[in-house]
PDB file of C-alpha atoms in Angstrom:
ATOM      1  CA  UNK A   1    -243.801   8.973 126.385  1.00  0.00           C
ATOM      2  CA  UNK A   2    -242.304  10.605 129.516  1.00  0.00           C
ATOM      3  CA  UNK A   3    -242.006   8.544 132.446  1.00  0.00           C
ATOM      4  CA  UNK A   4    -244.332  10.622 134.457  1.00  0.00           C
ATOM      5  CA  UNK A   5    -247.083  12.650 133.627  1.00  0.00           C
ATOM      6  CA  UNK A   6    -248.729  15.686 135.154  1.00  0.00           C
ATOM      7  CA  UNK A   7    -251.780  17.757 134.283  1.00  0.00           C
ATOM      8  CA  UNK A   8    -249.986  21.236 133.522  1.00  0.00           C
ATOM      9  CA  UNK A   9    -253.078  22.794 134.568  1.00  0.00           C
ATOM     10  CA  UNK A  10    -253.881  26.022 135.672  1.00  0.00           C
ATOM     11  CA  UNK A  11    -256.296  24.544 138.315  1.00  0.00           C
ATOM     12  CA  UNK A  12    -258.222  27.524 139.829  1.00  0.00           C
ATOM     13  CA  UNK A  13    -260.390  26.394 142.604  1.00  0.00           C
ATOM     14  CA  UNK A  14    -262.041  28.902 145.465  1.00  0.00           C
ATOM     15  CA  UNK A  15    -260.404  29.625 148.978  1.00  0.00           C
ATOM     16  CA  UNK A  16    -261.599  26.849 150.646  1.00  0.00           C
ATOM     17  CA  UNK A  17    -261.963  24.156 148.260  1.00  0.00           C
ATOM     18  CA  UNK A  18    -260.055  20.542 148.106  1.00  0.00           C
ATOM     19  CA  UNK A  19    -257.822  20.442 145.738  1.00  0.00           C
ATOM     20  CA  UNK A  20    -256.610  17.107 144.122  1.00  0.00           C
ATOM     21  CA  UNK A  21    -253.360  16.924 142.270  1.00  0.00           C
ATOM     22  CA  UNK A  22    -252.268  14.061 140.350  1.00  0.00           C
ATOM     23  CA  UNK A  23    -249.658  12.135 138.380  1.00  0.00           C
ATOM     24  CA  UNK A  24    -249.177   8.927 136.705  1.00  0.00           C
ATOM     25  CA  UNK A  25    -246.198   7.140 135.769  1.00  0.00           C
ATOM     26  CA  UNK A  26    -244.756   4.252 134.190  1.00  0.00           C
ATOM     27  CA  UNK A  27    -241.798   2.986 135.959  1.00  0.00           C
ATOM     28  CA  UNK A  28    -242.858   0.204 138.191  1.00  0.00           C
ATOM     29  CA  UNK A  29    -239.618   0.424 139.839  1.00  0.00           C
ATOM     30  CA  UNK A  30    -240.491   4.110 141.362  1.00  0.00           C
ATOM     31  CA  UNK A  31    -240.384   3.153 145.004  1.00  0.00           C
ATOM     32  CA  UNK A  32    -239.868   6.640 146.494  1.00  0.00           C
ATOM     33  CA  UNK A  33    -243.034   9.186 145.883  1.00  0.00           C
ATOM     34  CA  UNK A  34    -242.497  12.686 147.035  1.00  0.00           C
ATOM     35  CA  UNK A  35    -244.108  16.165 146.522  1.00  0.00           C
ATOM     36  CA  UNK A  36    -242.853  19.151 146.010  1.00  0.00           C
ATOM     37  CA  UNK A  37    -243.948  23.195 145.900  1.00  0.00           C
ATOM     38  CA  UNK A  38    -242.577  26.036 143.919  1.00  0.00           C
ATOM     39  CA  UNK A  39    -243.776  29.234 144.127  1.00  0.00           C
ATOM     40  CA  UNK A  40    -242.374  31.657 141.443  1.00  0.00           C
ATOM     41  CA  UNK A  41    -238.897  31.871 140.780  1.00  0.00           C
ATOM     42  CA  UNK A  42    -237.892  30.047 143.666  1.00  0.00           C
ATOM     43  CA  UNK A  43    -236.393  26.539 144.114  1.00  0.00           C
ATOM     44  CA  UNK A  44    -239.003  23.459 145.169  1.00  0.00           C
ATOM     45  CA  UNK A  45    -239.783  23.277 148.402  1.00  0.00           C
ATOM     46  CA  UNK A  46    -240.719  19.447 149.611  1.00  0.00           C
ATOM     47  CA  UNK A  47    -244.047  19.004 150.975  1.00  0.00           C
ATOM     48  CA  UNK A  48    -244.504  15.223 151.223  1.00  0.00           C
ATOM     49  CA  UNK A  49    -243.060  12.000 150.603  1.00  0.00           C
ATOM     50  CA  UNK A  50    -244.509   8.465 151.270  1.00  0.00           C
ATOM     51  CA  UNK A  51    -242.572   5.229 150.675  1.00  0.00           C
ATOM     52  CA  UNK A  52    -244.220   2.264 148.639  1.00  0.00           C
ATOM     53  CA  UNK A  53    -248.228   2.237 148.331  1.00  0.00           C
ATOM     54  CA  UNK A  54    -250.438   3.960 150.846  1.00  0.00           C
ATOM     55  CA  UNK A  55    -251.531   7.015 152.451  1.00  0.00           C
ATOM     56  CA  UNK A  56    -249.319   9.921 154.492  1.00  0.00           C
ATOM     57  CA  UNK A  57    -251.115  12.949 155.896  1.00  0.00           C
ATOM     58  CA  UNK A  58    -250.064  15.914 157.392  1.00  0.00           C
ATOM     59  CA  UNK A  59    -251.862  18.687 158.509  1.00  0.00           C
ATOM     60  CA  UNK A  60    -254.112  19.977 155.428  1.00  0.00           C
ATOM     61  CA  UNK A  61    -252.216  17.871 153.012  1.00  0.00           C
ATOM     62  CA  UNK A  62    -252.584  14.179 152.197  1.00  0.00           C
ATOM     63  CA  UNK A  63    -250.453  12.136 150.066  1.00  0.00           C
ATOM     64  CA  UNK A  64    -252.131   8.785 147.888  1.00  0.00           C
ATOM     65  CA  UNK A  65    -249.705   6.666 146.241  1.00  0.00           C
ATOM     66  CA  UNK A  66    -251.496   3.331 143.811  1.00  0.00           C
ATOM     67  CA  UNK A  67    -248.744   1.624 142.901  1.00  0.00           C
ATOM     68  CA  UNK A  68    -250.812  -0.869 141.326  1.00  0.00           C
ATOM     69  CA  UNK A  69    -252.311   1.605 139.128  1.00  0.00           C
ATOM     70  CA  UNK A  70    -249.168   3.553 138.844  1.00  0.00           C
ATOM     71  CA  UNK A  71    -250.833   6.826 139.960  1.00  0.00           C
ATOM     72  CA  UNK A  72    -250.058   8.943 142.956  1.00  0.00           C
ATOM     73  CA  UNK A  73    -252.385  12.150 144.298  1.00  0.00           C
ATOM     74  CA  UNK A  74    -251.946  14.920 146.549  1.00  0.00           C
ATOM     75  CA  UNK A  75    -254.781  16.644 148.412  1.00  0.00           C
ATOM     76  CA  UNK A  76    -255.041  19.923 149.739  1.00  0.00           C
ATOM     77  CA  UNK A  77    -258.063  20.964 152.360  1.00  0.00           C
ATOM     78  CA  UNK A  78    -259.401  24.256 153.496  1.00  0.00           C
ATOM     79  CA  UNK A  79    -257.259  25.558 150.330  1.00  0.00           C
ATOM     80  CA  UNK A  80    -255.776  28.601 151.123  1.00  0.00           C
ATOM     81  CA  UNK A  81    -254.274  32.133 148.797  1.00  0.00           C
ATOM     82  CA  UNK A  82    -250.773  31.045 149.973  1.00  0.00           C
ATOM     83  CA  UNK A  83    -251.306  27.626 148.703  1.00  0.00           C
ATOM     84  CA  UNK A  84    -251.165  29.430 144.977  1.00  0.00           C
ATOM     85  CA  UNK A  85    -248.122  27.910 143.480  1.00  0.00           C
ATOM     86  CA  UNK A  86    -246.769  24.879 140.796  1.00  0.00           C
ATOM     87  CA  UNK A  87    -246.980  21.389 142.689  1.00  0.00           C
ATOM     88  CA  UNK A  88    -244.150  18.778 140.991  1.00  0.00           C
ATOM     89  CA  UNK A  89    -244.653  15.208 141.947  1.00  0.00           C
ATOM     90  CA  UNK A  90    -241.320  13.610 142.283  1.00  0.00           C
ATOM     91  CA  UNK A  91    -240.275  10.004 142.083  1.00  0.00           C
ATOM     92  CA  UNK A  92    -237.487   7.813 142.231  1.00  0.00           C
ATOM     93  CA  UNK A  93    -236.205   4.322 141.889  1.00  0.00           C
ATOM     94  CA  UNK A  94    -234.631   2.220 145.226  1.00  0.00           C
ATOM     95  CA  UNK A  95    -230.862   2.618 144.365  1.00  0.00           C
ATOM     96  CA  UNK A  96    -228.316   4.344 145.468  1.00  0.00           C
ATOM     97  CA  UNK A  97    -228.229   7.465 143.002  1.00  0.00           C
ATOM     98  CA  UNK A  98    -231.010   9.037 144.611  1.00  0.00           C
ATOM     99  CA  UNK A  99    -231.669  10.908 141.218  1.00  0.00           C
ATOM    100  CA  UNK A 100    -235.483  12.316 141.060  1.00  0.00           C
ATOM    101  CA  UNK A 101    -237.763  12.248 137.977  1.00  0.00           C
ATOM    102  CA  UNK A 102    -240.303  14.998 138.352  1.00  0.00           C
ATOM    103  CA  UNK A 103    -243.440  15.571 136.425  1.00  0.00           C
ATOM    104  CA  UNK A 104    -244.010  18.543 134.477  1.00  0.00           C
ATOM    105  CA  UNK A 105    -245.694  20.120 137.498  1.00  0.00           C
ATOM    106  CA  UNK A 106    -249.619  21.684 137.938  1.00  0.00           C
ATOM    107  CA  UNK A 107    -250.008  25.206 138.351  1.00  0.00           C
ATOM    108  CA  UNK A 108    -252.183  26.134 141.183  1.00  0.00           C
ATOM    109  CA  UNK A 109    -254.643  29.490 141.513  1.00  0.00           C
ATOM    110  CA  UNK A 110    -256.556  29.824 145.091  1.00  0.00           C
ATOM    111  CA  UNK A 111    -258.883  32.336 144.499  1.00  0.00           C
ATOM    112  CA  UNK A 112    -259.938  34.575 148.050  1.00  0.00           C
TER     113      UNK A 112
ATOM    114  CA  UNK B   1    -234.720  28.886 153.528  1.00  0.00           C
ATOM    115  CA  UNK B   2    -233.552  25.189 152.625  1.00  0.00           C
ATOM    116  CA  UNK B   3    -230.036  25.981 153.627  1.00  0.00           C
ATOM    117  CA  UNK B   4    -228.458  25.183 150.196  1.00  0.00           C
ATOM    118  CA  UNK B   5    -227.057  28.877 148.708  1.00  0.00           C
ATOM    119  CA  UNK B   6    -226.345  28.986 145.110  1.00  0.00           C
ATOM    120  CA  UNK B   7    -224.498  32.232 143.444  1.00  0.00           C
ATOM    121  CA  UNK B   8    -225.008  34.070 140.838  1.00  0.00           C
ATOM    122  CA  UNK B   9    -228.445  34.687 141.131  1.00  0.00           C
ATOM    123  CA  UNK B  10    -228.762  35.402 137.601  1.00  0.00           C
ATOM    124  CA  UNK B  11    -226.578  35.215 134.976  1.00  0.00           C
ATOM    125  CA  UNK B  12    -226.786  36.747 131.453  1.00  0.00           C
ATOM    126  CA  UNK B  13    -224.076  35.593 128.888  1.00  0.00           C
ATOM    127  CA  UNK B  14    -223.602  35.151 125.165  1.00  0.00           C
ATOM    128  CA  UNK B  15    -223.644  32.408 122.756  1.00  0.00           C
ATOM    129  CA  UNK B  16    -220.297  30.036 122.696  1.00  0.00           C
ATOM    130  CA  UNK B  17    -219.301  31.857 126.277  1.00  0.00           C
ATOM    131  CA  UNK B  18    -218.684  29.512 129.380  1.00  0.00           C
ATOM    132  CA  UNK B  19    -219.774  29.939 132.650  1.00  0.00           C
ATOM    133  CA  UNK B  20    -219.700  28.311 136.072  1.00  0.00           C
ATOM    134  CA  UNK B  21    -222.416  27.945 138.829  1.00  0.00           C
ATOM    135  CA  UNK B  22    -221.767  27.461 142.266  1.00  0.00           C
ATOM    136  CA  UNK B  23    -223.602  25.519 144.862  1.00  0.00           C
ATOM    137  CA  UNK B  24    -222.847  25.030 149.191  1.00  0.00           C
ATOM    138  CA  UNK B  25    -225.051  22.233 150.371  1.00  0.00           C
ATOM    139  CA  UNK B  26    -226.722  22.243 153.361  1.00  0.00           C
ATOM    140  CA  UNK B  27    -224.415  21.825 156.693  1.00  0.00           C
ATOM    141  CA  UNK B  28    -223.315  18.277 157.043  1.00  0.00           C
ATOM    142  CA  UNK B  29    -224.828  17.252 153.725  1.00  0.00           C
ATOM    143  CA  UNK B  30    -222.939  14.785 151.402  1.00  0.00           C
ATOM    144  CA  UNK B  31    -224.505  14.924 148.375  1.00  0.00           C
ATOM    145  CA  UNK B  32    -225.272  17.537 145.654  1.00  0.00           C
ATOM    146  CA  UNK B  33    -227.424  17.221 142.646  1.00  0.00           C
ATOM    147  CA  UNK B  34    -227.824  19.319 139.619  1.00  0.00           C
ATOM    148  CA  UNK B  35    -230.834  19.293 138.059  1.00  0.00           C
ATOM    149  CA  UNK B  36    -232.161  21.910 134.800  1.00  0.00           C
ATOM    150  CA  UNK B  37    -235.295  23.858 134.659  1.00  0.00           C
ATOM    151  CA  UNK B  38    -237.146  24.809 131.573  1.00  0.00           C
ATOM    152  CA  UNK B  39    -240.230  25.603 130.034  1.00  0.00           C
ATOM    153  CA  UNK B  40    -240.234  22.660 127.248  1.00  0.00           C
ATOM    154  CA  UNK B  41    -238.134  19.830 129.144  1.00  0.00           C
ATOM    155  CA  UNK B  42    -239.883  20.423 133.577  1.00  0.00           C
ATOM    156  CA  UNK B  43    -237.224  19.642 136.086  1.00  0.00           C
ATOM    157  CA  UNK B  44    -234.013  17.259 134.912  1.00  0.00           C
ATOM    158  CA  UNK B  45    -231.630  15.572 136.937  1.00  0.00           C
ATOM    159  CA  UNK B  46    -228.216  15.760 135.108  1.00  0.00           C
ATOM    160  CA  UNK B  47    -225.892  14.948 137.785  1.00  0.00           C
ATOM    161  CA  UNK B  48    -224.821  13.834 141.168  1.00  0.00           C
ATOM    162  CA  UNK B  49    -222.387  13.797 143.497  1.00  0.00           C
ATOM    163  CA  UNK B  50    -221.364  12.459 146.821  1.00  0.00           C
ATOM    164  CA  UNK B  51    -218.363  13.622 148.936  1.00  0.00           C
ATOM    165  CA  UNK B  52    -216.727  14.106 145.960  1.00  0.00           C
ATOM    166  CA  UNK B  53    -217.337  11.410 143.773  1.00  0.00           C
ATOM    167  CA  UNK B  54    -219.447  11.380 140.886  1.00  0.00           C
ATOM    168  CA  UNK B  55    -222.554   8.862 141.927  1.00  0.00           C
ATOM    169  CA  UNK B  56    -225.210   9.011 138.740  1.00  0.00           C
ATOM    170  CA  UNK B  57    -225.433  10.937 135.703  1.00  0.00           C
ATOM    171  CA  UNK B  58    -228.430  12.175 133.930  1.00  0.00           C
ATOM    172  CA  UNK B  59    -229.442  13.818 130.610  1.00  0.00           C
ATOM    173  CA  UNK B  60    -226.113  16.056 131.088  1.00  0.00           C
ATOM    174  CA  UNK B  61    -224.517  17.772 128.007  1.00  0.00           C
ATOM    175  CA  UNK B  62    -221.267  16.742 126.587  1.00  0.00           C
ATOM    176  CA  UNK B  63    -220.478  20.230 127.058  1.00  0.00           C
ATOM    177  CA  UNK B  64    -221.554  20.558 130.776  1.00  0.00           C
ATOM    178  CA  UNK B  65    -219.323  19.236 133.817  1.00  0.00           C
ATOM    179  CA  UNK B  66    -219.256  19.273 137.839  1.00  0.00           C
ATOM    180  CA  UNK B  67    -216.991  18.471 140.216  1.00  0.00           C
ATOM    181  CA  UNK B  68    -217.392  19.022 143.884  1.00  0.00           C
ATOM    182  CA  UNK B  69    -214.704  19.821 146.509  1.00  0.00           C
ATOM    183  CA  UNK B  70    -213.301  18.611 149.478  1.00  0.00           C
ATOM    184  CA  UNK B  71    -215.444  21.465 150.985  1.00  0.00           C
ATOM    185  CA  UNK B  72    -218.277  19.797 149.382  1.00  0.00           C
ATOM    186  CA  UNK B  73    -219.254  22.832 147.247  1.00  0.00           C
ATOM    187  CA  UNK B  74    -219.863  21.937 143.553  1.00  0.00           C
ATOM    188  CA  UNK B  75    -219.483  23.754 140.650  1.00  0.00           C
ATOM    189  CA  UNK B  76    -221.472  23.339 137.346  1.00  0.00           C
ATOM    190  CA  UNK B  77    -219.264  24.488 133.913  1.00  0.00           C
ATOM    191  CA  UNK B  78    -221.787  25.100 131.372  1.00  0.00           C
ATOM    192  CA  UNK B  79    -219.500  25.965 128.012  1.00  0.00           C
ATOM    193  CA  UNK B  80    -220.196  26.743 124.342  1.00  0.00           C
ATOM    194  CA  UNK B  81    -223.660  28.121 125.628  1.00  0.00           C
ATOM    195  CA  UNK B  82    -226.416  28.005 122.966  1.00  0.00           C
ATOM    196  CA  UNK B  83    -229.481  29.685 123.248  1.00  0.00           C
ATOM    197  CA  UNK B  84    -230.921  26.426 124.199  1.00  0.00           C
ATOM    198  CA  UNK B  85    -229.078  26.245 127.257  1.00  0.00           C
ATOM    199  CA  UNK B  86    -231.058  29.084 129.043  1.00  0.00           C
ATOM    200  CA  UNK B  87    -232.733  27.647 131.776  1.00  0.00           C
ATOM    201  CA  UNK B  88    -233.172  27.511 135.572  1.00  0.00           C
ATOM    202  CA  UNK B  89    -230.216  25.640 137.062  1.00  0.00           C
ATOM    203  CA  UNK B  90    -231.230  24.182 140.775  1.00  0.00           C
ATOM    204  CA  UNK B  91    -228.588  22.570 142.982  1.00  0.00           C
ATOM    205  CA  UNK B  92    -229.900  20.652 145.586  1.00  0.00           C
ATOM    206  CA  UNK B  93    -228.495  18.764 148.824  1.00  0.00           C
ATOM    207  CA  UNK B  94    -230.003  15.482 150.715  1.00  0.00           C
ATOM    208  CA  UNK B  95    -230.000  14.518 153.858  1.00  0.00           C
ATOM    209  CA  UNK B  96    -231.362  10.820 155.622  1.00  0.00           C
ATOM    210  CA  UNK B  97    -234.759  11.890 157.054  1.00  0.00           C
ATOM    211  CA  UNK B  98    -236.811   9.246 159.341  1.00  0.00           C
ATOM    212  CA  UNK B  99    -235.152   6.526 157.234  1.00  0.00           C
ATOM    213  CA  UNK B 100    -235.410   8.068 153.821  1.00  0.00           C
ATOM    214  CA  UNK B 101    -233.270  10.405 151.834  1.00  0.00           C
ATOM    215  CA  UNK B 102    -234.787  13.526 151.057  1.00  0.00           C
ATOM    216  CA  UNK B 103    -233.555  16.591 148.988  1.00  0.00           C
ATOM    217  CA  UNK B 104    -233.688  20.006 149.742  1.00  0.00           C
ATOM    218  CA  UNK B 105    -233.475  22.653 146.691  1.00  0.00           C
ATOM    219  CA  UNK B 106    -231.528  25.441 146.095  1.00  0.00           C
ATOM    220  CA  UNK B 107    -233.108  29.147 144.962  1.00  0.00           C
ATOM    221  CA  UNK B 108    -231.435  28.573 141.456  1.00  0.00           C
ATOM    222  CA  UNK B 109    -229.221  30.610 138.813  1.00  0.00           C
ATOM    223  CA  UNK B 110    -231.341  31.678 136.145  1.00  0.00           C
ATOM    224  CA  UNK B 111    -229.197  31.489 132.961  1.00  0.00           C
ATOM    225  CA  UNK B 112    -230.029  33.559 130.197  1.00  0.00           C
ATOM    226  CA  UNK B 113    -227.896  33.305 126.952  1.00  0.00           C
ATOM    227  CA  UNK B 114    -228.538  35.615 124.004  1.00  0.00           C
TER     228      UNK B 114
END
């Protein structure tokens, strides 16, 4: 079993729609939760990251992290064309390697 | 543009070659990661460093090795390729945002071996 897990998707939704991305994992000692976006041949581009349980929003994107039920989502409003892409969730332990442990990643499809 | 260059862009090699993969981390950054893309195994970490020493190692070949200089560029030697080994290779460099560290990704080498 991989440490995290991530719906591979395609997820096509409509311009316009909220879009929920999600991943699970189970490593309790994931402190770290981050977010990351990668369009087509290009490297990830970090979107979020949130610290410990709790929410983080900013601007049309808001970051969930249930650390009691091991599961962390992203959220994407007013979903856009642009937003088309593969969305990794990213976590990592509290030591001093820093070394991330992605998910497989969710491809995304805005339709206009 | 995340500020980390990588070179070559792509690289196309044969079975049993060696090759090496460059990476500059971003301005002032201490610490490079190497991490392999591909379709079957998503997005591994195989190793870090930090100014110069080697801090963790991941799921990194036998036949793969870094270093990084006292410029702070790294290299990645990938040798007796296999076909196996073709793959996405992202370098990425992390800096201390608001508290936390946070790494910012390369564009990648995209390794094909026939």
């Amino acid at each position: 079993q991989k440490e995290v897990e991530q719906d591979p998707g395609p997820l096509s939704v409509p311009e316009g729609a909220i879009v929920s991305l999600n991943c699970t994992y189970s490593n309790s000692a994931f402190q770290y939760f981050m977010w990351y976006r990668q369009y087509s041949r290009k490297g990830p581009e970090l979107l979020m990251y949130t610290y410990s349980s709790g929410n983080k929003e900013d601007g049309r994107f808001t970051a969930q992290v249930d650390k009691s039920s091991k599961y962390i989502s992203l959220f994407i409003r007013d979903s856009q064309p642009s937003d088309s892409a593969t969305y990794l969730c990213a976590m990592r332990e509290m030591d001093s390697s820093y070394k991330l442990i992605f998910g497989s990643g969710t491809r995304l499809l805005v339709r206009p | 543009d995340s500020g980390v260059t990588q070179t070559p862009k792509h690289l196309i090699t044969a079975t049993g070659q060696r090759v090496t993969l460059r990476c500059s981390p971003r301005s002032g950054d201490l610490s490079v990661y190497w991490y392999q893309q591909s379709l079957d195994q998503g997005l591994q970490f195989l190793i870090q460093y930090y100014n110069g020493e080697e801090r963790a190692k991941g799921n990194i070949l036998e036949r793969f090795s870094a270093q990084q200089f006292p410029d702070l560029h790294s290299e990645l030697n990938l040798s007796s390729l296999e076909l196996g080994d073709s793959a996405l290779y992202f370098c990425a460099s992390s800096t201390r945002t608001s508290g936390v560290e946070t790494q910012y990704f390369g564009p990648g080498t995209r390794l094909l071996v026939l």
